[in-house]
Coordinates of C-alpha atoms in Angstrom, one line a residue:
X128 CA 5.3 -11.7 -27.1
X129 CA 6.9 -8.2 -26.9
X130 CA 5.1 -5.0 -27.3
X131 CA 6.5 -2.7 -29.8
X132 CA 8.3 0.3 -28.4
X133 CA 6.5 3.6 -29.1
X134 CA 9.5 5.7 -28.0
X135 CA 7.6 7.4 -25.2
X136 CA 8.6 6.8 -21.6
X137 CA 5.9 5.3 -19.4
X138 CA 4.3 7.9 -17.1
X139 CA 1.1 8.5 -15.2
X140 CA -1.7 10.0 -17.1
X141 CA -3.6 13.0 -15.9
X142 CA -6.6 10.8 -15.0
X143 CA -4.5 8.5 -12.9
X144 CA -3.0 11.5 -11.0
X145 CA -6.5 12.9 -10.4
X146 CA -7.8 9.5 -9.1
X147 CA -4.8 9.2 -6.8
X148 CA -5.4 12.8 -5.4
X149 CA -9.1 12.0 -5.0
X150 CA -8.3 8.9 -3.0
X151 CA -5.9 10.8 -0.9
X152 CA -8.4 13.6 -0.3
X153 CA -11.1 11.1 0.6
X154 CA -8.8 9.4 3.1
X155 CA -7.9 12.7 4.8
X156 CA -11.6 13.6 5.0
X157 CA -12.4 10.3 6.6
X158 CA -9.5 10.2 9.0
X159 CA -9.8 13.8 10.4
X160 CA -13.0 13.1 12.4
X161 CA -11.4 10.0 13.8
X162 CA -8.4 12.0 14.9
X163 CA -10.6 14.6 16.6
X164 CA -12.6 11.8 18.3
X165 CA -9.4 10.2 19.6
X166 CA -8.2 13.5 21.0
X167 CA -11.5 14.0 22.8
X168 CA -11.4 10.5 24.2
X169 CA -7.9 11.0 25.4
X170 CA -8.9 14.1 27.2
X171 CA -11.9 12.4 28.8
X172 CA -9.8 9.4 29.9
X173 CA -7.3 11.7 31.5
X174 CA -10.1 13.5 33.3
X175 CA -11.5 10.1 34.4
X176 CA -8.1 9.1 35.7
X177 CA -7.9 12.4 37.8
X178 CA -11.4 11.7 39.2
X179 CA -10.4 8.1 40.0
X180 CA -7.4 9.6 42.0
X181 CA -9.6 12.0 43.8
X182 CA -12.0 9.2 44.8
X183 CA -9.0 7.1 45.9
X184 CA -7.7 10.0 48.1
X185 CA -11.1 10.5 49.7
X186 CA -11.3 6.7 50.3
X187 CA -7.8 6.9 51.8
X188 CA -8.8 9.7 54.1
X189 CA -11.7 7.5 55.3
X190 CA -9.4 4.5 55.7
X191 CA -7.0 6.6 57.8
X192 CA -9.7 7.5 60.4
X193 CA -8.9 5.8 63.6
X194 CA -5.3 5.1 62.6
X195 CA -2.1 6.7 64.1
X196 CA 0.8 7.5 61.8
X197 CA 3.9 5.4 62.6
X198 CA 6.5 5.8 59.9
X199 CA 7.5 5.8 56.2
X200 CA 9.6 2.8 55.2
X201 CA 10.7 3.2 51.6
X202 CA 7.5 3.5 49.6
X203 CA 5.3 2.2 52.3
X204 CA 3.3 4.3 54.8
X205 CA 2.7 2.5 58.1
X206 CA -0.1 3.3 60.6
X207 CA -1.4 1.5 63.7
X208 CA -5.0 1.2 64.8
X209 CA -6.1 1.5 68.4
X210 CA -5.5 -2.2 69.1
X211 CA -1.9 -2.0 67.8
X212 CA -2.5 -3.7 64.5
X213 CA -0.3 -2.5 61.7
X214 CA -1.9 -1.0 58.6
X215 CA 0.4 -0.6 55.5
X216 CA -0.4 1.5 52.5
X217 CA 1.7 0.6 49.4
X218 CA 1.6 -0.5 45.8
X219 CA 1.4 -4.3 45.2
X220 CA 0.8 -5.7 41.7
X221 CA 0.1 -2.3 40.2
X222 CA -2.5 -1.5 42.8
X223 CA -2.3 0.9 45.7
X224 CA -3.6 -1.0 48.7
X225 CA -4.3 -0.9 52.4
X226 CA -3.0 -4.0 54.0
X227 CA -4.3 -4.8 57.5
X228 CA -3.6 -8.2 59.1
X229 CA -3.7 -10.7 56.3
X230 CA -6.3 -8.9 54.2
X231 CA -6.0 -5.9 51.8
X232 CA -8.2 -3.2 50.4
X233 CA -7.5 -1.9 46.9
X234 CA -7.7 1.9 46.6
X235 CA -6.2 2.7 43.2
X236 CA -5.4 0.6 40.2
X237 CA -3.0 0.8 37.2
X238 CA -0.2 2.3 39.4
X239 CA 3.3 1.7 38.0
X240 CA 5.0 3.1 41.1
X241 CA 4.4 5.3 44.1
X242 CA 7.0 7.6 45.8
X243 CA 6.4 8.6 49.4
X244 CA 7.8 11.7 50.9
X245 CA 7.4 12.5 54.6
X246 CA 7.0 16.3 55.1
X247 CA 6.6 18.2 58.3
X248 CA 2.9 17.6 59.0
X249 CA 1.9 15.6 55.9
X250 CA 2.9 12.8 53.5
X251 CA 3.2 13.5 49.8
X252 CA 2.3 10.5 47.6
X253 CA 3.4 10.7 44.0
X254 CA 1.8 8.1 41.7
X255 CA 3.1 7.2 38.3
X256 CA 0.4 5.3 36.3
X257 CA 0.9 2.7 33.6
X258 CA -0.1 5.2 30.9
X259 CA 2.8 7.5 32.1
X260 CA 0.6 10.1 33.9
X261 CA 2.1 11.4 37.2
X262 CA -0.3 12.7 39.9
X263 CA 0.2 13.7 43.5
X264 CA -1.8 13.4 46.6
X265 CA -1.2 14.7 50.1
X266 CA -2.2 13.1 53.4
X267 CA -2.5 15.6 56.2
X268 CA -1.3 14.1 59.5
X269 CA -3.1 15.0 62.6
X270 CA -1.1 17.3 64.9
X271 CA 0.2 15.6 68.0

């Protein structure tokens, strides 16, 4: 069955437009607190990541006590202990670790890559994390 043509083109009524605007306004009102919360959480997570790096660097400083610097090979820093055992610090499986003998000690997680740069009396470690953040840490070498 066909409806008779009234000669008027089909269009939205004023009520339909007001309802659509109301739904849009309601969705904006509901989404804005979510956006603010996500920005706050993002900031807090970045701060947590920075704190995690600080703790890892403090742990690294502790791990280096009693070790003597040997060399930098690529992105691995090599030290030796008093008995001549080799200790390597490098990234393995997205974790910055200390490897001594056959064991390892994780120091920092979610690391995409680490770049090591030997400077005059220090070593600069540049970490790139899985979330894209780039942070640096410096190891001060004892003067010989």
